[in-house]
Coordinates of C-alpha atoms in Angstrom, one line a residue:
M1 CA 16.9 49.1 86.2
A2 CA 18.5 46.0 87.6
T3 CA 20.9 46.1 90.4
S4 CA 24.4 44.9 89.7
P5 CA 25.2 41.6 91.7
L6 CA 28.8 42.7 92.1
R7 CA 27.9 45.8 94.2
Y8 CA 29.2 45.6 97.8
K9 CA 27.7 47.3 100.8
L10 CA 30.2 49.7 102.6
N11 CA 29.8 50.0 106.3
L12 CA 30.8 53.6 107.1
Q13 CA 31.0 52.7 110.8
L14 CA 34.3 51.0 110.1
F15 CA 35.9 54.4 109.5
A16 CA 34.3 56.1 112.5
G17 CA 37.3 55.2 114.7
E18 CA 40.0 56.5 112.3
K19 CA 42.0 59.3 113.8
T20 CA 41.8 61.8 111.0
E21 CA 41.1 65.0 112.8
P22 CA 43.6 67.5 114.2
A23 CA 43.9 67.5 118.0
T24 CA 41.7 70.0 119.9
P25 CA 43.2 72.7 122.1
K26 CA 42.1 70.8 125.2
K27 CA 43.9 67.6 124.2
R28 CA 47.0 69.7 123.3
A29 CA 46.9 71.3 126.7
D30 CA 46.4 68.0 128.5
A31 CA 49.3 66.4 126.6
R32 CA 51.5 69.4 127.4
K33 CA 50.7 69.0 131.1
K34 CA 51.9 65.4 130.9
G35 CA 55.2 66.6 129.3
Q36 CA 54.2 65.3 125.8
V37 CA 55.6 67.9 123.5
A38 CA 57.2 68.1 120.0
K39 CA 60.8 68.1 120.9
S40 CA 64.1 66.9 119.3
A41 CA 66.6 65.6 121.9
E42 CA 69.3 66.0 119.2
L43 CA 69.0 69.7 118.8
P44 CA 70.2 70.9 122.2
G45 CA 73.3 68.6 122.0
A46 CA 74.2 69.7 118.5
L47 CA 73.9 73.4 119.4
I48 CA 75.9 72.9 122.6
L49 CA 78.7 71.1 120.6
L50 CA 78.7 73.9 117.9
F51 CA 78.8 76.8 120.4
C52 CA 81.4 75.1 122.6
F53 CA 83.8 74.8 119.7
M54 CA 83.0 78.4 118.7
T55 CA 83.8 79.4 122.3
L56 CA 87.1 77.6 122.1
L57 CA 87.8 79.5 118.9
M58 CA 87.1 82.9 120.4
F59 CA 88.5 82.3 123.9
G60 CA 91.3 79.9 123.1
G61 CA 94.0 82.4 123.9
Y62 CA 92.4 83.2 127.3
M63 CA 92.0 79.5 128.2
K64 CA 95.7 78.8 127.0
D65 CA 97.0 81.5 129.3
R66 CA 94.9 80.3 132.3
M67 CA 96.1 76.7 131.7
F68 CA 99.8 77.8 131.6
L69 CA 99.3 79.7 134.9
L70 CA 97.6 76.7 136.4
M71 CA 100.5 74.4 135.5
Q72 CA 103.1 76.9 136.6
G73 CA 101.3 77.4 139.9
T74 CA 101.0 73.7 140.4
L75 CA 104.6 72.9 139.7
K76 CA 106.1 75.9 141.6
D77 CA 103.8 76.4 144.5
Y78 CA 102.1 73.1 145.2
L79 CA 105.0 70.7 144.5
T80 CA 107.9 72.7 145.8
N81 CA 106.3 73.9 149.0
D82 CA 105.6 71.6 151.9
I83 CA 102.0 70.6 152.1
T84 CA 100.7 70.6 155.6
V85 CA 97.3 70.1 157.3
A86 CA 97.1 73.9 157.7
N87 CA 97.7 74.9 154.1
V88 CA 96.1 72.0 152.2
M89 CA 92.7 73.5 152.2
P90 CA 93.7 77.0 150.9
L91 CA 95.9 75.3 148.2
M92 CA 93.0 73.1 147.1
T93 CA 90.5 76.1 147.1
D94 CA 92.9 78.1 145.0
L95 CA 93.4 75.2 142.6
L96 CA 89.6 74.7 142.3
A97 CA 89.1 78.4 141.6
Q98 CA 91.7 78.4 138.8
V99 CA 90.1 75.3 137.2
L100 CA 86.6 77.0 137.4
L101 CA 88.0 80.2 135.8
L102 CA 89.6 78.1 133.0
L103 CA 86.3 76.3 132.3
A104 CA 83.9 79.2 133.0
P105 CA 83.3 80.1 129.3
I106 CA 82.5 76.5 128.4
F107 CA 80.2 76.1 131.4
A108 CA 78.4 79.4 130.7
V109 CA 77.8 78.6 127.0
T110 CA 76.7 75.0 127.8
V111 CA 74.0 76.1 130.3
L112 CA 72.8 79.1 128.2
V113 CA 72.6 77.3 124.9
G114 CA 70.9 74.2 126.5
I115 CA 68.2 76.4 128.1
L116 CA 67.6 78.4 124.9
A117 CA 67.5 75.3 122.7
N118 CA 64.8 73.7 124.8
Y119 CA 62.9 77.0 125.2
M120 CA 62.8 77.5 121.4
Q121 CA 61.2 74.1 121.0
I122 CA 58.6 73.9 123.7
G123 CA 58.6 77.2 125.6
F124 CA 58.5 77.3 129.3
L125 CA 57.3 74.0 130.7
L126 CA 57.5 72.7 134.2
T127 CA 55.9 69.3 135.0
G128 CA 56.5 66.5 137.3
E129 CA 55.1 63.7 135.1
A130 CA 58.6 62.6 134.0
F131 CA 59.4 61.8 137.7
K132 CA 56.4 59.6 138.3
I133 CA 57.0 55.8 138.5
K134 CA 55.4 54.0 135.5
F135 CA 55.4 50.3 135.8
S136 CA 54.8 49.9 132.0
K137 CA 58.4 51.0 131.5
I138 CA 59.7 47.8 133.2
N139 CA 57.2 45.6 131.5
P140 CA 59.3 43.2 129.3
I141 CA 56.5 42.9 126.7
E142 CA 56.2 46.7 126.3
G143 CA 60.0 46.9 126.3
A144 CA 60.2 44.4 123.4
K145 CA 57.6 46.4 121.5
R146 CA 59.7 49.6 121.9
I147 CA 62.9 47.8 120.8
F148 CA 61.3 46.5 117.6
S149 CA 59.1 49.5 116.9
L150 CA 59.3 51.9 113.9
K151 CA 60.6 54.6 116.3
S152 CA 63.6 52.4 117.2
L153 CA 64.3 51.8 113.6
V154 CA 64.3 55.5 112.8
D155 CA 66.5 56.2 115.8
F156 CA 69.0 53.6 114.6
A157 CA 69.0 55.2 111.1
K158 CA 69.6 58.6 112.6
T159 CA 72.5 57.3 114.7
L160 CA 74.0 55.6 111.6
L161 CA 73.6 58.7 109.5
K162 CA 75.3 60.8 112.2
L163 CA 78.3 58.4 112.5
T164 CA 78.7 58.3 108.8
L165 CA 78.6 62.1 108.4
I166 CA 81.0 62.6 111.3
G167 CA 83.4 60.0 109.9
Y168 CA 83.3 61.7 106.5
L169 CA 83.9 65.1 107.9
V170 CA 86.9 63.9 110.0
Y171 CA 88.3 62.0 107.0
S172 CA 87.9 64.8 104.6
S173 CA 89.4 67.4 107.0
L174 CA 92.5 65.2 107.8
W175 CA 92.9 64.2 104.1
G176 CA 93.0 67.9 103.2
E177 CA 95.7 68.5 105.8
K178 CA 97.8 65.4 105.0
E179 CA 100.8 67.5 103.8
N180 CA 100.8 69.6 106.9
L181 CA 100.4 66.6 109.1
V182 CA 103.4 65.0 107.5
N183 CA 105.5 68.1 108.2
L184 CA 104.6 68.2 112.0
A185 CA 107.7 66.2 112.8
H186 CA 109.8 69.2 111.7
L187 CA 108.0 71.8 113.8
P188 CA 108.6 72.9 117.4
L189 CA 106.3 71.5 120.0
A190 CA 104.4 74.8 120.6
D191 CA 103.6 75.1 116.9
V192 CA 102.5 71.4 116.8
L193 CA 100.1 72.0 119.7
A194 CA 98.8 75.2 118.1
Y195 CA 98.2 73.5 114.8
V196 CA 96.5 70.4 116.3
A197 CA 94.3 72.7 118.5
R198 CA 93.2 74.8 115.5
L199 CA 92.5 71.7 113.3
T200 CA 90.5 70.1 116.1
V201 CA 88.4 73.3 116.6
M202 CA 87.7 73.6 112.9
M203 CA 86.7 70.0 112.7
G204 CA 84.4 70.4 115.7
I205 CA 82.7 73.5 114.1
K206 CA 82.1 71.6 110.9
I207 CA 80.7 68.6 112.8
G208 CA 78.6 70.9 114.9
V209 CA 77.1 72.7 111.9
A210 CA 76.3 69.3 110.2
L211 CA 74.6 68.0 113.4
V212 CA 72.6 71.1 113.8
I213 CA 71.2 70.8 110.3
L214 CA 70.4 67.1 110.9
S215 CA 68.7 68.1 114.2
I216 CA 66.5 70.6 112.5
F217 CA 65.2 67.8 110.2
D218 CA 64.8 65.6 113.3
Y219 CA 62.7 68.3 115.0
M220 CA 60.5 68.5 111.9
Y221 CA 60.1 64.7 112.0
Q222 CA 59.3 64.8 115.8
K223 CA 56.8 67.6 115.1
Y224 CA 55.1 65.4 112.5
E225 CA 55.1 62.4 114.8
Y226 CA 53.7 64.5 117.6
E227 CA 50.8 65.8 115.5
K228 CA 50.2 62.3 114.1
N229 CA 50.0 60.8 117.6
L230 CA 47.6 63.5 118.8
R231 CA 45.1 63.1 116.0
M232 CA 41.6 62.3 117.1
S233 CA 38.6 60.5 115.6
K234 CA 35.3 62.3 115.2
Q235 CA 34.0 60.2 118.1
D236 CA 36.9 61.3 120.3
I237 CA 36.0 64.9 119.6
K238 CA 32.3 64.3 120.4
D239 CA 33.2 62.5 123.7
E240 CA 35.6 65.3 124.7
Y241 CA 32.9 67.9 124.0
K242 CA 30.4 65.9 126.2
K243 CA 33.0 65.8 129.0
S244 CA 33.9 69.4 128.9
E245 CA 30.6 71.0 128.0
G246 CA 28.2 68.3 129.4
D247 CA 25.7 66.0 127.7
P248 CA 23.5 68.1 125.4
Q249 CA 20.4 66.3 126.7
I250 CA 21.3 67.1 130.3
K251 CA 22.1 70.7 129.3
G252 CA 18.8 71.0 127.6
K253 CA 16.9 69.8 130.6
I254 CA 18.8 72.2 132.8
K255 CA 18.0 75.1 130.5
E256 CA 14.4 74.1 130.4
K257 CA 14.2 74.0 134.2
Q258 CA 15.9 77.4 134.4
R259 CA 13.4 78.8 131.8
R260 CA 10.5 77.5 133.9
M261 CA 11.9 79.0 137.1
A262 CA 12.4 82.3 135.4
L263 CA 8.8 82.2 134.0
A264 CA 7.5 81.4 137.5
R265 CA 9.4 84.4 139.0
M266 CA 8.1 86.7 136.2
M267 CA 4.5 85.5 136.8
Q268 CA 4.9 86.4 140.5
D269 CA 5.5 90.1 139.5
V270 CA 2.4 90.3 137.2
P271 CA 0.0 91.0 140.1
K272 CA 2.2 94.0 141.0
A273 CA 1.7 95.6 137.6
D274 CA -0.6 98.6 136.9
V275 CA -1.5 97.5 133.3
V276 CA -0.8 94.8 130.8
I277 CA -0.5 96.1 127.2
T278 CA -1.4 93.4 124.5
N279 CA -1.2 92.9 120.8
P280 CA -3.8 91.4 121.6
T281 CA -2.9 87.7 121.0
H282 CA 0.8 87.5 120.2
F283 CA 2.4 90.0 122.7
A284 CA 1.8 91.0 126.3
V285 CA 3.8 93.4 128.4
A286 CA 3.2 94.2 132.0
I287 CA 4.1 97.7 133.3
Q288 CA 4.5 98.8 136.9
Y289 CA 4.9 102.4 138.1
D290 CA 5.3 103.7 141.6
N291 CA 5.6 107.5 141.7
G292 CA 7.3 107.5 145.1
K293 CA 9.9 104.8 144.3
M294 CA 10.5 104.9 140.5
D295 CA 11.8 107.6 138.2
A296 CA 9.9 106.0 135.3
P297 CA 7.6 103.0 134.6
R298 CA 9.3 99.7 134.2
V299 CA 8.5 96.4 132.5
V300 CA 8.0 93.6 135.1
A301 CA 6.9 90.8 132.6
K302 CA 6.6 90.2 128.9
G303 CA 6.1 87.3 126.5
T304 CA 4.7 86.0 123.3
D305 CA 2.0 83.5 122.3
F306 CA 1.7 81.0 125.2
V307 CA 3.6 83.2 127.7
A308 CA 1.5 86.2 126.6
L309 CA -1.7 84.2 127.2
K310 CA -0.5 83.2 130.7
I311 CA 0.4 86.8 131.6
K312 CA -3.2 87.9 130.6
E313 CA -4.7 85.1 132.7
V314 CA -2.7 86.0 135.8
A315 CA -3.5 89.7 135.3
K316 CA -7.2 88.9 135.0
E317 CA -7.1 86.7 138.2
N318 CA -5.5 89.6 140.1
G319 CA -7.6 92.4 138.8
V320 CA -4.8 94.0 136.6
I321 CA -6.3 96.0 133.7
T322 CA -5.4 94.7 130.2
M323 CA -5.4 97.2 127.3
E324 CA -4.9 96.5 123.6
N325 CA -2.3 98.7 121.8
R326 CA -0.6 96.8 119.0
P327 CA 2.2 99.2 118.1
L328 CA 3.0 100.0 121.7
A329 CA 3.0 96.4 122.8
R330 CA 5.4 95.4 120.0
A331 CA 7.7 98.4 120.6
L332 CA 7.9 97.6 124.4
Y333 CA 8.6 93.9 123.7
D334 CA 11.4 94.7 121.2
Q335 CA 13.1 97.6 123.0
V336 CA 12.7 96.9 126.8
E337 CA 14.0 93.9 128.8
I338 CA 12.3 92.7 132.0
G339 CA 13.3 94.9 134.9
Q340 CA 14.3 97.9 132.7
T341 CA 12.6 101.3 132.7
I342 CA 10.7 102.7 129.7
P343 CA 12.9 104.6 127.2
A344 CA 12.3 108.3 126.7
E345 CA 10.7 107.9 123.2
L346 CA 7.9 105.7 124.7
F347 CA 7.2 107.9 127.7
Q348 CA 4.3 109.8 126.1
A349 CA 2.5 106.7 124.9
V350 CA 3.0 104.8 128.2
A351 CA 1.9 107.9 130.2
E352 CA -1.4 108.1 128.3
V353 CA -2.1 104.4 128.9
L354 CA -1.3 104.8 132.7
A355 CA -3.5 107.9 132.9
Y356 CA -6.4 106.0 131.4
V357 CA -5.8 103.1 133.8
Y358 CA -5.8 105.5 136.8
R359 CA -9.1 107.0 135.7
L360 CA -10.6 103.6 135.3
K361 CA -9.5 102.7 138.8
G362 CA -10.7 106.0 140.2
R363 CA -7.1 107.1 141.1
K364 CA -5.6 110.4 140.3
A365 CA -2.4 110.4 138.4
K366 CA 0.4 112.0 140.2

């Protein structure tokens, strides 16, 4: 079958660097340490605005009374009495206390809502990365890139949308109250102030609700951008794994060296064994028993194939008796680790082997 001349070769290496994979937990943790989190700067401000106007709605009477007391005190006490060096500090302290009491609800709501709004987005985060000097921020080329970037365009669109929405809400609210606004000239001053205050608070709540809704969408967008910027390529994941876990080749060499060291230590204990039980070619288990020091026999070495052959060679060189017992050798290899004592179900079989070994050596089993 002839090959089509229009067929193109596709180099898959061109796609190796594409960031298509979700960020790993390590990269997320590193980004969080640097202060890089999914956060909307609009949401805390919108919530603060909304709750401040709601606070004015609930505590408006209290704040009006405190304001009248402050004005009365200022006109009666401060302006009618002689202010001297001796009483200026007490008067200023009292005035400051009155102002703080007047603004206390607003201050409390602002701080509390600001903390909660940030905590709901990113949790508890304390980092000093934001205070570090970064010379890239004063680089004119980088600054120009930021000005004409997609992010700047999105921020401009958000600002324009907010201004449009606020303008519409203010216009619609005032247009709905046009008849009442016209009649303000016929009302007493106190009623005018009360009406204007109520209208302002209601417009503030409407604007606050609208901005909160926009801020939620902005948070979703920031979350999307955050996940997009954290994406990794397959090569990035491999490189991160090598850095965190180590190069697989180096790890393999370390494991091989550790295995050889463990094998050497095990072979040093073979001469101490009383008997080596074999399969005879595939398994070898070396058993040691000292009646004065041990409650039961224990396995000091075991292995299969090449290791089993090595155990038998060391045992032969050191005069350790080797016995063939296929089922016992396999059971000991499967059930007992090096350094462990023989389980109760194998006591009888091992005791018979040791008794036979002692008779061969001319020793009396104790």
